[in-house]
Amino acid sequence: MQVRPAQVSDDDAIWAIIGPTIRAGETYALPRDMSRAAALSYWSSPAHEVFVAEEDGKVLGTYYMRANQQGGGSHVANCGYMTAAQASGRGVARAMCAHSLAHAQARGFRAMQFNFVVSSNERAISLWKSCGFDIVGRLAEAFEHPRLGLVDAVVMYRML
Amino acid sequence: MQVRPAQVSDDDAIWAIIGPTIRAGETYALPRDMSRAAALSYWSSPAHEVFVAEEDGKVLGTYYMRANQQGGGSHVANCGYMTAAQASGRGVARAMCAHSLAHAQARGFRAMQFNFVVSSNERAISLWKSCGFDIVGRLAEAFEHPRLGLVDAVVMYRML
């Protein structure tokens, strides 16, 4: 599996991954009815650096990196990761996270923060923990899950 | 003291408050060299509802309110408050916070979150605590303070 910078020609593949995740509305705080254009514009916004994970020429996942804050907070990175449903369980998210940690260090970031990990997304929380992240905050009932109703979100953080 | 929606004619007064705070760089994660236009564009961005606190026709403080997240997170409000240096200690921030809590409830928000309160800003932390907010997260060395170097930031939260 190779993780490389995304190109405009990856837009269809990226939408094929982020579209179903957004529509499901279970893990990201984004409008479920977001259009393809709005979703791609958000994911590939000017402040984001976007990567894709590819195997045998097929894009299996994508992530973005940005500075989480400006000014005095600009040394902390933030990322969002999404994996194609059909590639779940194959280590795509772990590979992207490892890539992002190395890339963030290379760019001079000193920490990485995930602002809003939905607490019912236990698989993600467990994965980020295994990648060195700690839960450093809990936001009570901050997420309206389409099936579970109001659930907590957690803030995860690690130094680089 | 009256808290009312900001108008375009308040721009000079708002800049007179947020300019020095941004330049000081001690409490907000914004570029210290931000231009007047960029600062006003940020403070009064389309997703923000902006208010001013006024006494005897003089604007002493300003705050914005927005949804902190989209989609399943859009029921949690976020605000930023700034008080004119010369009006410090006169209850301006407390009056704005009380106004914002009532306004957020009226708008149907169910919680309010401050994402990034610089830990050295003890006065603000103490004020928000007295307004019912709890520290629910701590971000280690997430803020580069111009005098103190790297300091923590905290996440504060309260239900409405």
Tab-separated table of C-alpha atoms in Angstrom:
chain	number	residue	atom	x	y	z
A	1	MET	CA	0.000	0.000	0.000
A	2	GLN	CA	1.266	3.420	-0.952
A	3	VAL	CA	0.211	6.760	0.541
A	4	ARG	CA	0.716	9.663	-1.847
A	5	PRO	CA	-0.520	13.263	-2.322
A	6	ALA	CA	-3.970	13.441	-3.911
A	7	GLN	CA	-4.430	14.900	-7.385
A	8	VAL	CA	-7.489	16.408	-9.015
A	9	SER	CA	-7.839	13.166	-10.958
A	10	ASP	CA	-8.486	11.409	-7.622
A	11	ASP	CA	-11.700	13.354	-7.037
A	12	ASP	CA	-14.009	10.547	-8.159
A	13	ALA	CA	-12.186	8.011	-6.011
A	14	ILE	CA	-12.203	10.368	-3.010
A	15	TRP	CA	-15.914	11.050	-3.386
A	16	ALA	CA	-16.577	7.310	-3.639
A	17	ILE	CA	-15.030	7.036	-0.158
A	18	ILE	CA	-16.180	10.174	1.625
A	19	GLY	CA	-19.681	10.242	0.096
A	20	PRO	CA	-20.998	7.091	1.829
A	21	THR	CA	-19.312	8.075	5.106
A	22	ILE	CA	-20.944	11.509	5.024
A	23	ARG	CA	-24.320	10.056	4.023
A	24	ALA	CA	-24.156	7.554	6.906
A	25	GLY	CA	-23.569	10.442	9.344
A	26	GLU	CA	-22.251	8.154	12.072
A	27	THR	CA	-18.652	9.284	12.410
A	28	TYR	CA	-18.168	12.786	10.998
A	29	ALA	CA	-19.939	15.991	12.029
A	30	LEU	CA	-20.833	16.940	8.470
A	31	PRO	CA	-24.263	17.468	6.900
A	32	ARG	CA	-25.512	14.090	5.664
A	33	ASP	CA	-26.997	15.690	2.563
A	34	MET	CA	-23.770	17.490	1.612
A	35	SER	CA	-23.367	17.639	-2.182
A	36	ARG	CA	-20.431	16.033	-3.946
A	37	ALA	CA	-19.067	19.499	-4.782
A	38	ALA	CA	-19.409	20.762	-1.214
A	39	ALA	CA	-17.851	17.596	0.209
A	40	LEU	CA	-14.852	17.686	-2.125
A	41	SER	CA	-14.476	21.419	-1.567
A	42	TYR	CA	-14.397	20.787	2.190
A	43	TRP	CA	-12.070	17.775	2.049
A	44	SER	CA	-9.669	19.446	-0.395
A	45	SER	CA	-10.019	22.989	0.966
A	46	PRO	CA	-6.988	25.266	0.462
A	47	ALA	CA	-5.889	24.838	4.092
A	48	HIS	CA	-5.876	21.029	3.745
A	49	GLU	CA	-3.109	18.844	2.400
A	50	VAL	CA	-4.810	15.738	1.009
A	51	PHE	CA	-3.388	12.230	0.596
A	52	VAL	CA	-4.733	8.943	-0.722
A	53	ALA	CA	-3.818	5.372	0.174
A	54	GLU	CA	-3.548	3.264	-2.930
A	55	GLU	CA	-3.056	-0.440	-3.629
A	56	ASP	CA	-2.749	-1.926	-7.118
A	57	GLY	CA	-3.877	1.405	-8.575
A	58	LYS	CA	-7.039	1.457	-6.466
A	59	VAL	CA	-7.647	4.235	-3.917
A	60	LEU	CA	-8.672	2.631	-0.613
A	61	GLY	CA	-8.546	5.619	1.713
A	62	THR	CA	-7.915	9.316	1.991
A	63	TYR	CA	-6.857	11.763	4.678
A	64	TYR	CA	-6.270	15.469	5.032
A	65	MET	CA	-3.851	17.384	7.246
A	66	ARG	CA	-4.082	20.993	8.350
A	67	ALA	CA	-2.950	23.207	11.187
A	68	ASN	CA	-5.608	22.843	13.862
A	69	GLN	CA	-5.362	26.484	14.920
A	70	GLN	CA	-3.735	29.611	13.563
A	71	GLY	CA	-1.178	31.891	15.224
A	72	GLY	CA	0.087	30.561	18.535
A	73	GLY	CA	-1.702	27.265	17.930
A	74	SER	CA	-0.348	26.548	14.456
A	75	HIS	CA	2.230	23.984	15.615
A	76	VAL	CA	-0.518	21.404	16.274
A	77	ALA	CA	-1.736	19.380	13.297
A	78	ASN	CA	-5.201	18.025	12.704
A	79	CYS	CA	-6.194	15.214	10.344
A	80	GLY	CA	-9.323	13.520	9.122
A	81	TYR	CA	-9.192	9.972	7.713
A	82	MET	CA	-11.718	7.930	5.770
A	83	THR	CA	-11.407	4.379	4.442
A	84	ALA	CA	-13.443	2.769	1.680
A	85	ALA	CA	-16.072	0.509	3.263
A	86	GLN	CA	-14.975	-2.454	1.149
A	87	ALA	CA	-11.350	-2.030	2.359
A	88	SER	CA	-12.237	-2.009	6.042
A	89	GLY	CA	-10.037	-4.152	8.285
A	90	ARG	CA	-7.052	-4.135	5.954
A	91	GLY	CA	-4.941	-1.617	7.846
A	92	VAL	CA	-5.668	1.302	5.550
A	93	ALA	CA	-6.453	3.754	8.368
A	94	ARG	CA	-3.411	2.605	10.329
A	95	ALA	CA	-1.177	3.100	7.303
A	96	MET	CA	-2.587	6.565	6.705
A	97	CYS	CA	-2.168	7.497	10.360
A	98	ALA	CA	1.463	6.338	10.361
A	99	HIS	CA	2.043	8.350	7.198
A	100	SER	CA	0.395	11.419	8.698
A	101	LEU	CA	2.457	11.264	11.888
A	102	ALA	CA	5.683	11.121	9.895
A	103	HIS	CA	4.533	13.842	7.521
A	104	ALA	CA	3.437	16.109	10.367
A	105	GLN	CA	6.820	15.714	12.018
A	106	ALA	CA	8.568	16.474	8.730
A	107	ARG	CA	6.476	19.610	8.376
A	108	GLY	CA	7.517	20.735	11.854
A	109	PHE	CA	4.263	20.110	13.703
A	110	ARG	CA	4.833	19.299	17.359
A	111	ALA	CA	1.578	17.578	18.233
A	112	MET	CA	-1.523	16.187	16.566
A	113	GLN	CA	-5.089	16.675	17.723
A	114	PHE	CA	-8.360	15.030	16.740
A	115	ASN	CA	-11.071	17.461	17.804
A	116	PHE	CA	-14.140	15.314	17.544
A	117	VAL	CA	-14.005	11.518	17.626
A	118	VAL	CA	-17.510	10.135	18.077
A	119	SER	CA	-17.464	7.928	21.166
A	120	SER	CA	-19.512	5.170	19.516
A	121	ASN	CA	-16.757	4.853	16.891
A	122	GLU	CA	-14.928	2.444	19.174
A	123	ARG	CA	-12.862	0.988	16.406
A	124	ALA	CA	-11.370	4.379	15.552
A	125	ILE	CA	-10.705	5.218	19.198
A	126	SER	CA	-8.953	1.927	19.713
A	127	LEU	CA	-6.905	2.429	16.547
A	128	TRP	CA	-5.848	5.972	17.471
A	129	LYS	CA	-4.885	4.750	20.942
A	130	SER	CA	-2.674	2.114	19.383
A	131	CYS	CA	-1.107	4.903	17.306
A	132	GLY	CA	-0.116	6.777	20.459
A	133	PHE	CA	-3.085	9.079	20.953
A	134	ASP	CA	-4.671	9.690	24.335
A	135	ILE	CA	-8.215	10.746	25.072
A	136	VAL	CA	-7.626	14.186	26.584
A	137	GLY	CA	-11.176	15.480	26.605
A	138	ARG	CA	-14.803	14.388	26.576
A	139	LEU	CA	-17.685	16.401	25.115
A	140	ALA	CA	-20.934	15.230	26.673
A	141	GLU	CA	-23.689	14.410	24.175
A	142	ALA	CA	-21.953	16.504	21.539
A	143	PHE	CA	-22.963	14.249	18.638
A	144	GLU	CA	-26.411	13.278	17.420
A	145	HIS	CA	-25.959	9.767	16.068
A	146	PRO	CA	-28.623	8.748	13.526
A	147	ARG	CA	-29.295	5.432	15.288
A	148	LEU	CA	-27.988	5.901	18.826
A	149	GLY	CA	-29.173	9.449	19.514
A	150	LEU	CA	-26.967	11.780	21.548
A	151	VAL	CA	-23.533	10.323	22.240
A	152	ASP	CA	-20.310	11.845	23.567
A	153	ALA	CA	-17.403	12.892	21.417
A	154	VAL	CA	-13.803	12.725	22.611
A	155	VAL	CA	-10.739	14.842	21.927
A	156	MET	CA	-7.597	12.826	21.176
A	157	TYR	CA	-4.056	14.171	21.217
A	158	ARG	CA	-0.452	13.126	20.978
A	159	MET	CA	2.904	14.830	20.941
A	160	LEU	CA	5.128	14.276	17.925
B	1	MET	CA	-24.892	47.804	29.656
B	2	GLN	CA	-26.741	46.563	26.604
B	3	VAL	CA	-25.775	43.627	24.391
B	4	ARG	CA	-27.118	43.941	20.854
B	5	PRO	CA	-26.462	42.527	17.363
B	6	ALA	CA	-23.479	44.159	15.660
B	7	GLN	CA	-23.978	46.290	12.544
B	8	VAL	CA	-21.550	47.169	9.786
B	9	SER	CA	-21.231	50.606	11.399
B	10	ASP	CA	-19.677	48.876	14.440
B	11	ASP	CA	-16.667	47.694	12.425
B	12	ASP	CA	-14.344	50.454	13.670
B	13	ALA	CA	-15.334	49.838	17.274
B	14	ILE	CA	-14.944	46.072	16.870
B	15	TRP	CA	-11.518	46.443	15.302
B	16	ALA	CA	-10.476	48.791	18.127
B	17	ILE	CA	-11.180	45.869	20.489
B	18	ILE	CA	-10.056	42.808	18.554
B	19	GLY	CA	-7.010	44.459	16.952
B	20	PRO	CA	-4.992	44.911	20.174
B	21	THR	CA	-6.024	41.455	21.411
B	22	ILE	CA	-4.862	39.826	18.175
B	23	ARG	CA	-1.634	41.859	18.134
B	24	ALA	CA	-0.861	40.813	21.725
B	25	GLY	CA	-1.259	37.152	20.732
B	26	GLU	CA	-1.669	35.973	24.313
B	27	THR	CA	-5.210	34.646	24.339
B	28	TYR	CA	-6.406	33.855	20.809
B	29	ALA	CA	-4.839	31.455	18.298
B	30	LEU	CA	-4.863	33.989	15.480
B	31	PRO	CA	-1.931	35.391	13.480
B	32	ARG	CA	-0.612	38.420	15.381
B	33	ASP	CA	-0.031	40.291	12.118
B	34	MET	CA	-3.579	39.720	10.830
B	35	SER	CA	-4.800	42.716	8.835
B	36	ARG	CA	-7.846	44.727	9.910
B	37	ALA	CA	-9.764	43.355	6.902
B	38	ALA	CA	-8.811	39.742	7.631
B	39	ALA	CA	-9.625	40.113	11.326
B	40	LEU	CA	-13.049	41.648	10.686
B	41	SER	CA	-13.727	39.095	7.982
B	42	TYR	CA	-12.914	36.322	10.462
B	43	TRP	CA	-14.863	37.806	13.396
B	44	SER	CA	-17.903	38.634	11.258
B	45	SER	CA	-17.710	35.612	8.950
B	46	PRO	CA	-21.017	34.409	7.460
B	47	ALA	CA	-21.237	31.506	9.923
B	48	HIS	CA	-20.868	33.877	12.908
B	49	GLU	CA	-23.591	35.861	14.613
B	50	VAL	CA	-21.878	38.922	16.117
B	51	PHE	CA	-22.922	41.022	19.104
B	52	VAL	CA	-21.514	44.079	20.860
B	53	ALA	CA	-21.776	45.180	24.482
B	54	GLU	CA	-22.478	48.875	24.668
B	55	GLU	CA	-22.665	51.408	27.479
B	56	ASP	CA	-23.559	55.072	26.972
B	57	GLY	CA	-23.161	54.617	23.226
B	58	LYS	CA	-19.637	53.190	23.582
B	59	VAL	CA	-18.826	49.641	22.473
B	60	LEU	CA	-16.912	47.893	25.278
B	61	GLY	CA	-16.885	44.325	24.033
B	62	THR	CA	-17.897	41.992	21.252
B	63	TYR	CA	-18.625	38.322	20.850
B	64	TYR	CA	-19.562	35.902	18.096
B	65	MET	CA	-21.640	32.745	18.178
B	66	ARG	CA	-21.617	29.874	15.720
B	67	ALA	CA	-22.359	26.174	15.588
B	68	ASN	CA	-19.146	24.479	16.699
B	69	GLN	CA	-19.579	21.584	14.284
B	70	GLN	CA	-21.834	20.793	11.367
B	71	GLY	CA	-24.221	17.864	10.874
B	72	GLY	CA	-24.561	15.694	13.967
B	73	GLY	CA	-22.572	18.230	16.000
B	74	SER	CA	-24.558	21.320	15.097
B	75	HIS	CA	-26.496	21.468	18.362
B	76	VAL	CA	-23.383	22.656	20.241
B	77	ALA	CA	-22.608	26.378	20.130
B	78	ASN	CA	-19.212	28.028	20.179
B	79	CYS	CA	-18.444	31.643	21.071
B	80	GLY	CA	-15.462	33.974	21.159
B	81	TYR	CA	-15.480	37.040	23.391
B	82	MET	CA	-13.218	40.077	23.529
B	83	THR	CA	-13.390	43.075	25.853
B	84	ALA	CA	-11.819	46.497	25.322
B	85	ALA	CA	-8.677	46.732	27.449
B	86	GLN	CA	-9.867	49.973	29.054
B	87	ALA	CA	-13.145	48.313	30.097
B	88	SER	CA	-11.476	45.360	31.801
B	89	GLY	CA	-12.863	44.424	35.216
B	90	ARG	CA	-16.280	45.965	34.651
B	91	GLY	CA	-18.217	42.786	33.995
B	92	VAL	CA	-18.342	43.164	30.226
B	93	ALA	CA	-17.265	39.596	29.490
B	94	ARG	CA	-19.632	38.205	32.102
B	95	ALA	CA	-22.531	40.196	30.637
B	96	MET	CA	-21.683	38.950	27.134
B	97	CYS	CA	-21.415	35.357	28.344
B	98	ALA	CA	-24.796	35.565	30.100
B	99	HIS	CA	-26.281	37.022	26.927
B	100	SER	CA	-24.721	34.304	24.792
B	101	LEU	CA	-26.013	31.489	27.014
B	102	ALA	CA	-29.563	32.851	26.821
B	103	HIS	CA	-29.266	33.456	23.090
B	104	ALA	CA	-27.853	29.991	22.450
B	105	GLN	CA	-30.743	28.428	24.371
B	106	ALA	CA	-33.228	30.528	22.417
B	107	ARG	CA	-31.657	29.336	19.189
B	108	GLY	CA	-32.043	25.732	20.280
B	109	PHE	CA	-28.405	24.915	21.018
B	110	ARG	CA	-28.079	22.278	23.712
B	111	ALA	CA	-24.518	22.885	24.887
B	112	MET	CA	-21.727	25.401	24.494
B	113	GLN	CA	-18.070	24.597	23.907
B	114	PHE	CA	-14.910	26.695	24.056
B	115	ASN	CA	-12.350	24.815	22.002
B	116	PHE	CA	-9.176	26.557	22.980
B	117	VAL	CA	-8.840	28.570	26.189
B	118	VAL	CA	-5.178	29.363	26.803
B	119	SER	CA	-4.293	28.002	30.236
B	120	SER	CA	-2.345	31.129	31.224
B	121	ASN	CA	-5.537	33.152	30.735
B	122	GLU	CA	-6.529	32.372	34.320
B	123	ARG	CA	-8.977	35.220	34.532
B	124	ALA	CA	-10.995	33.883	31.610
B	125	ILE	CA	-10.942	30.319	32.930
B	126	SER	CA	-12.139	31.489	36.316
B	127	LEU	CA	-14.877	33.596	34.705
B	128	TRP	CA	-16.120	30.769	32.481
B	129	LYS	CA	-16.147	28.428	35.479
B	130	SER	CA	-18.318	30.907	37.353
B	131	CYS	CA	-20.620	30.912	34.310
B	132	GLY	CA	-21.112	27.163	34.611
B	133	PHE	CA	-18.410	25.836	32.297
B	134	ASP	CA	-16.209	22.897	33.209
B	135	ILE	CA	-12.738	22.124	31.939
B	136	VAL	CA	-13.374	18.911	29.985
B	137	GLY	CA	-10.091	18.619	28.140
B	138	ARG	CA	-6.456	19.667	28.259
B	139	LEU	CA	-4.205	20.116	25.208
B	140	ALA	CA	-0.587	19.849	26.286
B	141	GLU	CA	1.626	22.695	25.074
B	142	ALA	CA	-0.885	23.525	22.350
B	143	PHE	CA	-0.267	27.291	22.507
B	144	GLU	CA	2.917	29.250	21.925
B	145	HIS	CA	2.605	32.236	24.234
B	146	PRO	CA	4.740	35.219	23.183
B	147	ARG	CA	6.186	35.638	26.698
B	148	LEU	CA	5.648	32.295	28.418
B	149	GLY	CA	6.512	29.929	25.580
B	150	LEU	CA	4.544	26.715	25.172
B	151	VAL	CA	1.543	26.525	27.478
B	152	ASP	CA	-1.471	24.208	27.621
B	153	ALA	CA	-4.882	25.080	26.276
B	154	VAL	CA	-8.079	23.749	27.793
B	155	VAL	CA	-11.461	22.786	26.370
B	156	MET	CA	-14.427	24.136	28.339
B	157	TYR	CA	-18.011	22.951	28.025
B	158	ARG	CA	-21.424	23.294	29.557
B	159	MET	CA	-24.882	21.985	28.856
B	160	LEU	CA	-27.633	24.527	28.221
